Amino acid sequence: MAQTLPKPADSKKAAARSWLRQEQRAGRRAAKPVLLLHVLGTVLAIGQAFAAATVLAAAFEGASLPITGLAVFGGLALVRAALTYLTEQAAFAAGAAARRRLRSDAMTRLLHAGPSLLRTHHSGDLATIVVDRIEALEGLFSHYVPAAAYAVAGPVVVLLAVLYADPWAALLLLGCGMVVPVGMAVAGIGAAAASRRQFLALARLQARFLDRVRGIATIVLYGRAQDEARGMARAAKDLRVRTMRVLRVAFLSSAVLDIAAALAMVVLAIHYFSDLRVASDAAFSAQLWPALAVLLLAPEFFAPLRTYSAAYQDKLHATGAAECLVDLPPLPQPVVPAAEIRTVAARGVTVLFDGVNLTWDPTRGPALDGLSFKAAAGETLVLAGPSGAGKSSVIEILLGFVRPTGGKVTINGADITDLVPQALSRLTAWIGQRPVLFAGSIRDNILFARPEATAEEVAAAAHSARLDQFTAGLPQGLDTPIGESGYGLSGGQAQRVAIARAYLKNAPLLLLDEPTAHLDPATEKEVLESLGRLAIGRTVILASHSSAAHGFGGRRLDMRDGKAVTARDAAKGAA
């Protein structure tokens, strides 16, 4: 997979705008029910205004109140209340569907990139993208997309009603309404920049907090707790200041709308007051109903614009969030046609590297440079060499987390790029330097390899990994809970849990990346014995510079600077 390099600021903004336009087009279909409910609510509001104008006109003239007008007004009020509830429900459904789709898209990208993504992104930033940034996009689909169309359709519907009552009043309302978009555009320029700075401050705060939680032991032992607390306080204050700046600009946009609405009411009041003051009794009666109807409809004219103004802030938040989403790695390539190789036999795995090149960062040179080797089915191949020789890069290619930039990698003759991820996952089991254990029981962590496994299969895997040697003495055995990252287990015990996972998965290709790097010699010997039993009948590729691991058996391949070298060259390099 081609690596994603950081984009310049201008190109990133352009990509974010293009992405937002594409997402808005995709969200319009889901927003149609919301728009229709909004317009229907406006039509009901017009009916309410006309009914209220009829009742008030009768009251001003001293006539008896029309029962029909009162009944229509009350009935429409109840219908509008129910319609408001349905509108909110439809908006929430549109936003929730968009969040699910975007979060699934982001997780697919992250999982496809694998741990190589951490070379260019902080884990705290990634957590912010998947949680907060996508959450900030909810308003774009639930509020802004339908509100943008409603801001045009709603005032048009009201203007038609006002045009029926008084053409001159419709012209006045239209003139006052044209002030709103101009003012919102001016305010929106500052709000978008403020929103981007707010998201940046939020990402920095979350990344800092995650780092400090992970290193809390180091912070306490070196007496830096107070300094770090003050640093967190400064980061939190920066976020608070930037958030208030976003709100300040948002209130400015709302103020423009309020001024335009107030101006319209004043102009209409002056217009009708001057006409009614000099009108005769007959003319007064004729002009009273239109005047009341227009004055009652004026707030309804600005209601869609007010809805759009509130939703416009959601678009500004989405603009800031989109700049991070477009920086994620690309989606996996489409599945190859069925005529091509998509899976391989699970019995006996042969791995071939043919002139493989891999570059993580062009400024640092290639990680693999024309590497070629073959691991036959059932063979154990030990990759030896100093740190930075490219051993872990070989493992990451075989795990499917990164694609070579040149050359070819095949498994049983099938190009690894043609294999569907599920097939590659079924073929491989992996044990790294520090096994990832989750908060839960030991049994849950073993079952992570194959959740459908029976209790007997889990017990057999634990026995094969010699895990039962210490779990037998625990009060709850395999059901003993452990903390995050395996808290409560020693390094050797954690590795045994990882070995039990591999036993339970029973994959034909076993990849070992420095599995004994952080263990003492006695524990290292025990772990290697367990791995030796696990390797029987499997193709094993072991990356390690441990002398004890080199006694694991099998053929040795010396590496240096991403190339395979002879044993003599390796000895010269070590000297």
PDB file of C-alpha atoms in Angstrom, residues 157-441:
ATOM      1  CA  VAL A 157     -43.363  29.230   0.326  1.00  0.00           C
ATOM      2  CA  VAL A 158     -43.893  32.039   2.861  1.00  0.00           C
ATOM      3  CA  LEU A 159     -43.327  34.711   0.205  1.00  0.00           C
ATOM      4  CA  LEU A 160     -46.026  33.163  -1.943  1.00  0.00           C
ATOM      5  CA  ALA A 161     -48.430  33.417   0.990  1.00  0.00           C
ATOM      6  CA  VAL A 162     -47.391  37.033   1.691  1.00  0.00           C
ATOM      7  CA  LEU A 163     -47.716  37.813  -2.012  1.00  0.00           C
ATOM      8  CA  TYR A 164     -51.316  36.620  -1.793  1.00  0.00           C
ATOM      9  CA  ALA A 165     -51.957  38.920   1.194  1.00  0.00           C
ATOM     10  CA  ASP A 166     -49.923  41.975   0.128  1.00  0.00           C
ATOM     11  CA  PRO A 167     -47.505  42.132  -2.868  1.00  0.00           C
ATOM     12  CA  TRP A 168     -45.667  45.187  -1.488  1.00  0.00           C
ATOM     13  CA  ALA A 169     -44.999  43.432   1.814  1.00  0.00           C
ATOM     14  CA  ALA A 170     -43.540  40.460  -0.079  1.00  0.00           C
ATOM     15  CA  LEU A 171     -41.076  42.797  -1.788  1.00  0.00           C
ATOM     16  CA  LEU A 172     -40.065  44.345   1.554  1.00  0.00           C
ATOM     17  CA  LEU A 173     -39.534  40.931   3.154  1.00  0.00           C
ATOM     18  CA  LEU A 174     -37.433  39.778   0.226  1.00  0.00           C
ATOM     19  CA  GLY A 175     -35.180  42.833   0.534  1.00  0.00           C
ATOM     20  CA  CYS A 176     -34.609  42.314   4.267  1.00  0.00           C
ATOM     21  CA  GLY A 177     -34.008  38.596   3.743  1.00  0.00           C
ATOM     22  CA  MET A 178     -31.200  39.266   1.243  1.00  0.00           C
ATOM     23  CA  VAL A 179     -29.159  40.864   4.053  1.00  0.00           C
ATOM     24  CA  VAL A 180     -28.886  37.548   5.913  1.00  0.00           C
ATOM     25  CA  PRO A 181     -26.723  35.510   3.469  1.00  0.00           C
ATOM     26  CA  VAL A 182     -24.255  38.355   3.079  1.00  0.00           C
ATOM     27  CA  GLY A 183     -23.803  38.756   6.829  1.00  0.00           C
ATOM     28  CA  MET A 184     -23.532  35.016   7.406  1.00  0.00           C
ATOM     29  CA  ALA A 185     -20.896  34.676   4.682  1.00  0.00           C
ATOM     30  CA  VAL A 186     -18.745  37.364   6.315  1.00  0.00           C
ATOM     31  CA  ALA A 187     -19.093  35.739   9.740  1.00  0.00           C
ATOM     32  CA  GLY A 188     -18.532  32.264   8.332  1.00  0.00           C
ATOM     33  CA  ILE A 189     -15.017  33.051   7.081  1.00  0.00           C
ATOM     34  CA  GLY A 190     -13.823  33.692  10.629  1.00  0.00           C
ATOM     35  CA  ALA A 191     -15.846  30.845  12.091  1.00  0.00           C
ATOM     36  CA  ALA A 192     -14.278  28.243   9.790  1.00  0.00           C
ATOM     37  CA  ALA A 193     -10.749  29.283  10.775  1.00  0.00           C
ATOM     38  CA  ALA A 194     -11.698  29.336  14.466  1.00  0.00           C
ATOM     39  CA  SER A 195     -13.233  25.875  14.196  1.00  0.00           C
ATOM     40  CA  ARG A 196     -10.066  24.447  12.630  1.00  0.00           C
ATOM     41  CA  ARG A 197      -7.950  25.885  15.440  1.00  0.00           C
ATOM     42  CA  GLN A 198     -10.357  24.458  18.015  1.00  0.00           C
ATOM     43  CA  PHE A 199     -10.080  20.942  16.556  1.00  0.00           C
ATOM     44  CA  LEU A 200      -6.286  21.256  16.513  1.00  0.00           C
ATOM     45  CA  ALA A 201      -6.256  22.223  20.197  1.00  0.00           C
ATOM     46  CA  LEU A 202      -8.604  19.322  21.007  1.00  0.00           C
ATOM     47  CA  ALA A 203      -6.372  16.825  19.186  1.00  0.00           C
ATOM     48  CA  ARG A 204      -3.285  18.107  20.994  1.00  0.00           C
ATOM     49  CA  LEU A 205      -4.988  17.854  24.371  1.00  0.00           C
ATOM     50  CA  GLN A 206      -6.178  14.293  23.758  1.00  0.00           C
ATOM     51  CA  ALA A 207      -2.803  13.142  22.419  1.00  0.00           C
ATOM     52  CA  ARG A 208      -1.015  14.716  25.383  1.00  0.00           C
ATOM     53  CA  PHE A 209      -3.422  13.136  27.864  1.00  0.00           C
ATOM     54  CA  LEU A 210      -3.063   9.673  26.286  1.00  0.00           C
ATOM     55  CA  ASP A 211       0.729   9.927  26.342  1.00  0.00           C
ATOM     56  CA  ARG A 212       0.776  10.965  29.995  1.00  0.00           C
ATOM     57  CA  VAL A 213      -1.593   8.176  31.036  1.00  0.00           C
ATOM     58  CA  ARG A 214       0.638   5.630  29.328  1.00  0.00           C
ATOM     59  CA  GLY A 215       3.740   7.042  30.982  1.00  0.00           C
ATOM     60  CA  ILE A 216       2.248   7.752  34.411  1.00  0.00           C
ATOM     61  CA  ALA A 217       4.819   5.554  36.190  1.00  0.00           C
ATOM     62  CA  THR A 218       7.719   7.449  34.586  1.00  0.00           C
ATOM     63  CA  ILE A 219       6.120  10.809  35.443  1.00  0.00           C
ATOM     64  CA  VAL A 220       5.705   9.897  39.115  1.00  0.00           C
ATOM     65  CA  LEU A 221       9.163   8.322  39.509  1.00  0.00           C
ATOM     66  CA  TYR A 222      10.894  11.361  38.044  1.00  0.00           C
ATOM     67  CA  GLY A 223       8.857  13.799  40.127  1.00  0.00           C
ATOM     68  CA  ARG A 224       7.243  15.526  37.151  1.00  0.00           C
ATOM     69  CA  ALA A 225       3.604  15.127  38.195  1.00  0.00           C
ATOM     70  CA  GLN A 226       3.112  18.809  39.032  1.00  0.00           C
ATOM     71  CA  ASP A 227       4.832  19.966  35.831  1.00  0.00           C
ATOM     72  CA  GLU A 228       2.682  17.678  33.720  1.00  0.00           C
ATOM     73  CA  ALA A 229      -0.456  18.804  35.550  1.00  0.00           C
ATOM     74  CA  ARG A 230       0.404  22.411  34.728  1.00  0.00           C
ATOM     75  CA  GLY A 231       1.038  21.429  31.096  1.00  0.00           C
ATOM     76  CA  MET A 232      -2.351  19.739  30.902  1.00  0.00           C
ATOM     77  CA  ALA A 233      -3.949  22.841  32.437  1.00  0.00           C
ATOM     78  CA  ARG A 234      -2.349  25.051  29.770  1.00  0.00           C
ATOM     79  CA  ALA A 235      -3.561  22.750  26.992  1.00  0.00           C
ATOM     80  CA  ALA A 236      -7.075  22.708  28.475  1.00  0.00           C
ATOM     81  CA  LYS A 237      -7.072  26.505  28.765  1.00  0.00           C
ATOM     82  CA  ASP A 238      -6.002  26.810  25.129  1.00  0.00           C
ATOM     83  CA  LEU A 239      -8.920  24.583  24.106  1.00  0.00           C
ATOM     84  CA  ARG A 240     -11.328  26.657  26.220  1.00  0.00           C
ATOM     85  CA  VAL A 241     -10.132  29.917  24.638  1.00  0.00           C
ATOM     86  CA  ARG A 242     -10.432  28.551  21.112  1.00  0.00           C
ATOM     87  CA  THR A 243     -13.892  27.129  21.833  1.00  0.00           C
ATOM     88  CA  MET A 244     -15.098  30.512  23.085  1.00  0.00           C
ATOM     89  CA  ARG A 245     -13.775  32.148  19.914  1.00  0.00           C
ATOM     90  CA  VAL A 246     -15.879  29.746  17.845  1.00  0.00           C
ATOM     91  CA  LEU A 247     -18.951  30.646  19.912  1.00  0.00           C
ATOM     92  CA  ARG A 248     -18.217  34.350  19.616  1.00  0.00           C
ATOM     93  CA  VAL A 249     -18.199  34.188  15.819  1.00  0.00           C
ATOM     94  CA  ALA A 250     -21.311  31.997  15.902  1.00  0.00           C
ATOM     95  CA  PHE A 251     -23.176  34.605  17.949  1.00  0.00           C
ATOM     96  CA  LEU A 252     -22.144  37.239  15.408  1.00  0.00           C
ATOM     97  CA  SER A 253     -23.828  35.216  12.660  1.00  0.00           C
ATOM     98  CA  SER A 254     -26.975  34.913  14.787  1.00  0.00           C
ATOM     99  CA  ALA A 255     -26.927  38.648  15.456  1.00  0.00           C
ATOM    100  CA  VAL A 256     -27.025  39.386  11.713  1.00  0.00           C
ATOM    101  CA  LEU A 257     -30.196  37.320  11.404  1.00  0.00           C
ATOM    102  CA  ASP A 258     -31.833  38.980  14.410  1.00  0.00           C
ATOM    103  CA  ILE A 259     -31.068  42.439  13.029  1.00  0.00           C
ATOM    104  CA  ALA A 260     -32.552  41.533   9.633  1.00  0.00           C
ATOM    105  CA  ALA A 261     -35.719  40.126  11.267  1.00  0.00           C
ATOM    106  CA  ALA A 262     -36.108  43.183  13.483  1.00  0.00           C
ATOM    107  CA  LEU A 263     -35.590  45.487  10.498  1.00  0.00           C
ATOM    108  CA  ALA A 264     -38.289  43.638   8.549  1.00  0.00           C
ATOM    109  CA  MET A 265     -40.791  43.952  11.409  1.00  0.00           C
ATOM    110  CA  VAL A 266     -40.064  47.681  11.819  1.00  0.00           C
ATOM    111  CA  VAL A 267     -40.396  48.393   8.082  1.00  0.00           C
ATOM    112  CA  LEU A 268     -43.649  46.433   7.833  1.00  0.00           C
ATOM    113  CA  ALA A 269     -45.068  48.056  10.962  1.00  0.00           C
ATOM    114  CA  ILE A 270     -44.316  51.541   9.618  1.00  0.00           C
ATOM    115  CA  HIS A 271     -45.773  50.600   6.239  1.00  0.00           C
ATOM    116  CA  TYR A 272     -49.059  49.354   7.693  1.00  0.00           C
ATOM    117  CA  PHE A 273     -49.352  51.955  10.444  1.00  0.00           C
ATOM    118  CA  SER A 274     -49.108  54.819   7.966  1.00  0.00           C
ATOM    119  CA  ASP A 275     -51.760  53.204   5.729  1.00  0.00           C
ATOM    120  CA  LEU A 276     -54.213  52.223   8.479  1.00  0.00           C
ATOM    121  CA  ARG A 277     -53.936  55.559  10.296  1.00  0.00           C
ATOM    122  CA  VAL A 278     -55.434  57.523   7.378  1.00  0.00           C
ATOM    123  CA  ALA A 279     -57.798  54.796   6.089  1.00  0.00           C
ATOM    124  CA  SER A 280     -61.565  55.070   6.264  1.00  0.00           C
ATOM    125  CA  ASP A 281     -63.590  52.563   8.224  1.00  0.00           C
ATOM    126  CA  ALA A 282     -64.272  50.431   5.159  1.00  0.00           C
ATOM    127  CA  ALA A 283     -60.635  50.616   4.017  1.00  0.00           C
ATOM    128  CA  PHE A 284     -59.454  49.856   7.572  1.00  0.00           C
ATOM    129  CA  SER A 285     -61.505  46.660   7.642  1.00  0.00           C
ATOM    130  CA  ALA A 286     -60.215  45.657   4.208  1.00  0.00           C
ATOM    131  CA  GLN A 287     -56.552  46.290   5.082  1.00  0.00           C
ATOM    132  CA  LEU A 288     -56.588  44.922   8.639  1.00  0.00           C
ATOM    133  CA  TRP A 289     -56.535  41.222   7.779  1.00  0.00           C
ATOM    134  CA  PRO A 290     -53.632  41.463   5.270  1.00  0.00           C
ATOM    135  CA  ALA A 291     -51.616  43.569   7.741  1.00  0.00           C
ATOM    136  CA  LEU A 292     -52.122  41.087  10.573  1.00  0.00           C
ATOM    137  CA  ALA A 293     -51.422  38.097   8.318  1.00  0.00           C
ATOM    138  CA  VAL A 294     -48.173  39.601   6.985  1.00  0.00           C
ATOM    139  CA  LEU A 295     -46.930  40.605  10.455  1.00  0.00           C
ATOM    140  CA  LEU A 296     -47.608  37.079  11.718  1.00  0.00           C
ATOM    141  CA  LEU A 297     -45.908  35.549   8.689  1.00  0.00           C
ATOM    142  CA  ALA A 298     -42.748  37.673   8.977  1.00  0.00           C
ATOM    143  CA  PRO A 299     -41.218  35.482  11.735  1.00  0.00           C
ATOM    144  CA  GLU A 300     -42.052  32.402   9.675  1.00  0.00           C
ATOM    145  CA  PHE A 301     -40.162  33.918   6.726  1.00  0.00           C
ATOM    146  CA  PHE A 302     -36.994  34.118   8.829  1.00  0.00           C
ATOM    147  CA  ALA A 303     -37.517  30.782  10.594  1.00  0.00           C
ATOM    148  CA  PRO A 304     -35.881  28.728   7.768  1.00  0.00           C
ATOM    149  CA  LEU A 305     -33.003  31.206   7.675  1.00  0.00           C
ATOM    150  CA  ARG A 306     -32.663  30.897  11.466  1.00  0.00           C
ATOM    151  CA  THR A 307     -32.579  27.114  11.121  1.00  0.00           C
ATOM    152  CA  TYR A 308     -29.908  27.464   8.447  1.00  0.00           C
ATOM    153  CA  SER A 309     -27.915  29.882  10.614  1.00  0.00           C
ATOM    154  CA  ALA A 310     -27.840  27.391  13.484  1.00  0.00           C
ATOM    155  CA  ALA A 311     -26.942  24.543  11.130  1.00  0.00           C
ATOM    156  CA  TYR A 312     -24.255  26.627   9.426  1.00  0.00           C
ATOM    157  CA  GLN A 313     -22.113  26.191  12.515  1.00  0.00           C
ATOM    158  CA  ASP A 314     -22.355  22.442  11.963  1.00  0.00           C
ATOM    159  CA  LYS A 315     -20.894  22.898   8.501  1.00  0.00           C
ATOM    160  CA  LEU A 316     -18.014  24.937   9.926  1.00  0.00           C
ATOM    161  CA  HIS A 317     -17.309  22.192  12.461  1.00  0.00           C
ATOM    162  CA  ALA A 318     -17.461  19.652   9.650  1.00  0.00           C
ATOM    163  CA  THR A 319     -14.961  21.664   7.610  1.00  0.00           C
ATOM    164  CA  GLY A 320     -12.445  21.475  10.452  1.00  0.00           C
ATOM    165  CA  ALA A 321     -13.064  17.765  10.948  1.00  0.00           C
ATOM    166  CA  ALA A 322     -12.827  16.943   7.241  1.00  0.00           C
ATOM    167  CA  GLU A 323      -9.220  18.132   7.033  1.00  0.00           C
ATOM    168  CA  CYS A 324      -8.198  15.255   9.309  1.00  0.00           C
ATOM    169  CA  LEU A 325     -10.400  12.648   7.621  1.00  0.00           C
ATOM    170  CA  VAL A 326      -8.941  13.290   4.159  1.00  0.00           C
ATOM    171  CA  ASP A 327      -5.462  12.623   5.596  1.00  0.00           C
ATOM    172  CA  LEU A 328      -6.339   9.006   6.441  1.00  0.00           C
ATOM    173  CA  PRO A 329      -4.846   6.216   4.307  1.00  0.00           C
ATOM    174  CA  PRO A 330      -6.806   5.211   1.201  1.00  0.00           C
ATOM    175  CA  LEU A 331      -9.407   2.482   1.253  1.00  0.00           C
ATOM    176  CA  PRO A 332      -8.317  -1.053   0.335  1.00  0.00           C
ATOM    177  CA  GLN A 333      -8.223  -1.859  -3.342  1.00  0.00           C
ATOM    178  CA  PRO A 334     -11.430  -3.393  -4.736  1.00  0.00           C
ATOM    179  CA  VAL A 335     -11.657  -7.165  -4.607  1.00  0.00           C
ATOM    180  CA  VAL A 336     -10.061  -8.741  -7.675  1.00  0.00           C
ATOM    181  CA  PRO A 337     -12.292 -10.565 -10.177  1.00  0.00           C
ATOM    182  CA  ALA A 338     -13.284 -14.093  -9.254  1.00  0.00           C
ATOM    183  CA  ALA A 339     -11.199 -15.475 -12.121  1.00  0.00           C
ATOM    184  CA  GLU A 340      -7.995 -14.431 -10.343  1.00  0.00           C
ATOM    185  CA  ILE A 341      -6.433 -16.097  -7.310  1.00  0.00           C
ATOM    186  CA  ARG A 342      -8.182 -15.021  -4.123  1.00  0.00           C
ATOM    187  CA  THR A 343      -7.173 -17.714  -1.645  1.00  0.00           C
ATOM    188  CA  VAL A 344      -4.666 -20.541  -1.277  1.00  0.00           C
ATOM    189  CA  ALA A 345      -4.652 -23.994   0.221  1.00  0.00           C
ATOM    190  CA  ALA A 346      -4.294 -23.943   3.993  1.00  0.00           C
ATOM    191  CA  ARG A 347      -2.056 -27.064   4.149  1.00  0.00           C
ATOM    192  CA  GLY A 348       1.619 -26.356   3.692  1.00  0.00           C
ATOM    193  CA  VAL A 349       2.622 -22.763   3.013  1.00  0.00           C
ATOM    194  CA  THR A 350       5.575 -21.697   0.870  1.00  0.00           C
ATOM    195  CA  VAL A 351       6.670 -18.054   1.050  1.00  0.00           C
ATOM    196  CA  LEU A 352       8.719 -16.401  -1.695  1.00  0.00           C
ATOM    197  CA  PHE A 353      10.253 -12.903  -1.744  1.00  0.00           C
ATOM    198  CA  ASP A 354      11.520 -11.958  -5.204  1.00  0.00           C
ATOM    199  CA  GLY A 355      13.471  -8.691  -5.434  1.00  0.00           C
ATOM    200  CA  VAL A 356      11.220  -6.964  -2.891  1.00  0.00           C
ATOM    201  CA  ASN A 357      11.646  -3.237  -2.243  1.00  0.00           C
ATOM    202  CA  LEU A 358       9.924  -1.210   0.471  1.00  0.00           C
ATOM    203  CA  THR A 359      10.345   2.445   1.363  1.00  0.00           C
ATOM    204  CA  TRP A 360       8.684   3.926   4.431  1.00  0.00           C
ATOM    205  CA  ASP A 361      10.199   7.397   4.086  1.00  0.00           C
ATOM    206  CA  PRO A 362      12.128   8.510   0.972  1.00  0.00           C
ATOM    207  CA  THR A 363      14.426  10.698   3.101  1.00  0.00           C
ATOM    208  CA  ARG A 364      15.590   7.667   5.131  1.00  0.00           C
ATOM    209  CA  GLY A 365      16.259   5.280   2.268  1.00  0.00           C
ATOM    210  CA  PRO A 366      14.702   1.889   1.566  1.00  0.00           C
ATOM    211  CA  ALA A 367      13.693  -0.459   4.393  1.00  0.00           C
ATOM    212  CA  LEU A 368      14.006  -3.417   1.995  1.00  0.00           C
ATOM    213  CA  ASP A 369      16.282  -3.259  -1.032  1.00  0.00           C
ATOM    214  CA  GLY A 370      15.868  -6.093  -3.537  1.00  0.00           C
ATOM    215  CA  LEU A 371      15.342  -8.766  -0.871  1.00  0.00           C
ATOM    216  CA  SER A 372      14.935 -12.318  -2.178  1.00  0.00           C
ATOM    217  CA  PHE A 373      14.456 -15.560  -0.259  1.00  0.00           C
ATOM    218  CA  LYS A 374      12.253 -18.640  -0.119  1.00  0.00           C
ATOM    219  CA  ALA A 375      10.752 -20.384   2.914  1.00  0.00           C
ATOM    220  CA  ALA A 376       9.525 -23.836   1.921  1.00  0.00           C
ATOM    221  CA  ALA A 377       6.452 -25.465   3.415  1.00  0.00           C
ATOM    222  CA  GLY A 378       7.185 -26.702   6.936  1.00  0.00           C
ATOM    223  CA  GLU A 379      10.545 -24.897   7.063  1.00  0.00           C
ATOM    224  CA  THR A 380      11.753 -22.577   9.832  1.00  0.00           C
ATOM    225  CA  LEU A 381      13.543 -19.460   8.560  1.00  0.00           C
ATOM    226  CA  VAL A 382      15.349 -17.234  11.069  1.00  0.00           C
ATOM    227  CA  LEU A 383      15.875 -13.623   9.946  1.00  0.00           C
ATOM    228  CA  ALA A 384      18.981 -12.339  11.697  1.00  0.00           C
ATOM    229  CA  GLY A 385      20.539  -8.917  11.702  1.00  0.00           C
ATOM    230  CA  PRO A 386      20.892  -5.697  13.683  1.00  0.00           C
ATOM    231  CA  SER A 387      18.041  -3.332  14.438  1.00  0.00           C
ATOM    232  CA  GLY A 388      16.962  -1.533  11.267  1.00  0.00           C
ATOM    233  CA  ALA A 389      18.012  -4.392   8.998  1.00  0.00           C
ATOM    234  CA  GLY A 390      14.421  -4.790   7.734  1.00  0.00           C
ATOM    235  CA  LYS A 391      13.331  -7.896   9.643  1.00  0.00           C
ATOM    236  CA  SER A 392      10.104  -6.359  10.987  1.00  0.00           C
ATOM    237  CA  SER A 393       9.318  -4.953   7.532  1.00  0.00           C
ATOM    238  CA  VAL A 394       9.277  -8.519   6.180  1.00  0.00           C
ATOM    239  CA  ILE A 395       6.798  -9.499   8.892  1.00  0.00           C
ATOM    240  CA  GLU A 396       4.540  -6.503   8.192  1.00  0.00           C
ATOM    241  CA  ILE A 397       4.400  -7.336   4.480  1.00  0.00           C
ATOM    242  CA  LEU A 398       3.410 -10.931   5.257  1.00  0.00           C
ATOM    243  CA  LEU A 399       0.740  -9.691   7.677  1.00  0.00           C
ATOM    244  CA  GLY A 400      -0.720  -7.559   4.878  1.00  0.00           C
ATOM    245  CA  PHE A 401      -0.243  -4.257   6.704  1.00  0.00           C
ATOM    246  CA  VAL A 402       1.943  -2.803   3.955  1.00  0.00           C
ATOM    247  CA  ARG A 403       2.487  -3.555   0.297  1.00  0.00           C
ATOM    248  CA  PRO A 404       5.952  -3.663  -1.254  1.00  0.00           C
ATOM    249  CA  THR A 405       6.882  -0.774  -3.499  1.00  0.00           C
ATOM    250  CA  GLY A 406       8.685  -3.144  -5.846  1.00  0.00           C
ATOM    251  CA  GLY A 407       9.266  -6.834  -6.436  1.00  0.00           C
ATOM    252  CA  LYS A 408       6.895  -9.683  -5.706  1.00  0.00           C
ATOM    253  CA  VAL A 409       5.785 -11.658  -2.642  1.00  0.00           C
ATOM    254  CA  THR A 410       3.941 -14.934  -3.159  1.00  0.00           C
ATOM    255  CA  ILE A 411       2.320 -17.466  -0.843  1.00  0.00           C
ATOM    256  CA  ASN A 412       2.000 -20.892  -2.467  1.00  0.00           C
ATOM    257  CA  GLY A 413       2.517 -19.161  -5.810  1.00  0.00           C
ATOM    258  CA  ALA A 414      -0.268 -16.610  -5.290  1.00  0.00           C
ATOM    259  CA  ASP A 415       0.722 -12.953  -5.245  1.00  0.00           C
ATOM    260  CA  ILE A 416       0.044 -11.625  -1.747  1.00  0.00           C
ATOM    261  CA  THR A 417      -1.646  -8.544  -3.227  1.00  0.00           C
ATOM    262  CA  ASP A 418      -4.244 -10.802  -4.876  1.00  0.00           C
ATOM    263  CA  LEU A 419      -5.267 -12.516  -1.650  1.00  0.00           C
ATOM    264  CA  VAL A 420      -8.380 -11.258   0.062  1.00  0.00           C
ATOM    265  CA  PRO A 421      -7.600 -10.100   3.635  1.00  0.00           C
ATOM    266  CA  GLN A 422      -9.747 -12.846   5.177  1.00  0.00           C
ATOM    267  CA  ALA A 423      -7.764 -15.564   3.388  1.00  0.00           C
ATOM    268  CA  LEU A 424      -4.431 -14.061   4.448  1.00  0.00           C
ATOM    269  CA  SER A 425      -5.654 -13.764   8.039  1.00  0.00           C
ATOM    270  CA  ARG A 426      -6.684 -17.424   8.147  1.00  0.00           C
ATOM    271  CA  LEU A 427      -3.234 -18.460   6.946  1.00  0.00           C
ATOM    272  CA  THR A 428      -1.155 -16.564   9.492  1.00  0.00           C
ATOM    273  CA  ALA A 429      -0.578 -16.443  13.226  1.00  0.00           C
ATOM    274  CA  TRP A 430       1.634 -13.725  14.676  1.00  0.00           C
ATOM    275  CA  ILE A 431       3.455 -13.230  17.960  1.00  0.00           C
ATOM    276  CA  GLY A 432       5.279  -9.929  18.498  1.00  0.00           C
ATOM    277  CA  GLN A 433       7.619  -8.404  21.051  1.00  0.00           C
ATOM    278  CA  ARG A 434       4.890  -7.238  23.390  1.00  0.00           C
ATOM    279  CA  PRO A 435       1.612  -9.148  22.959  1.00  0.00           C
ATOM    280  CA  VAL A 436      -1.488  -6.990  23.018  1.00  0.00           C
ATOM    281  CA  LEU A 437      -3.736  -8.141  25.845  1.00  0.00           C
ATOM    282  CA  PHE A 438      -7.084  -6.582  26.590  1.00  0.00           C
ATOM    283  CA  ALA A 439      -8.775  -5.906  29.897  1.00  0.00           C
ATOM    284  CA  GLY A 440     -10.827  -9.006  30.673  1.00  0.00           C
ATOM    285  CA  SER A 441     -10.153 -12.608  31.610  1.00  0.00           C
TER     286      SER A 441
END
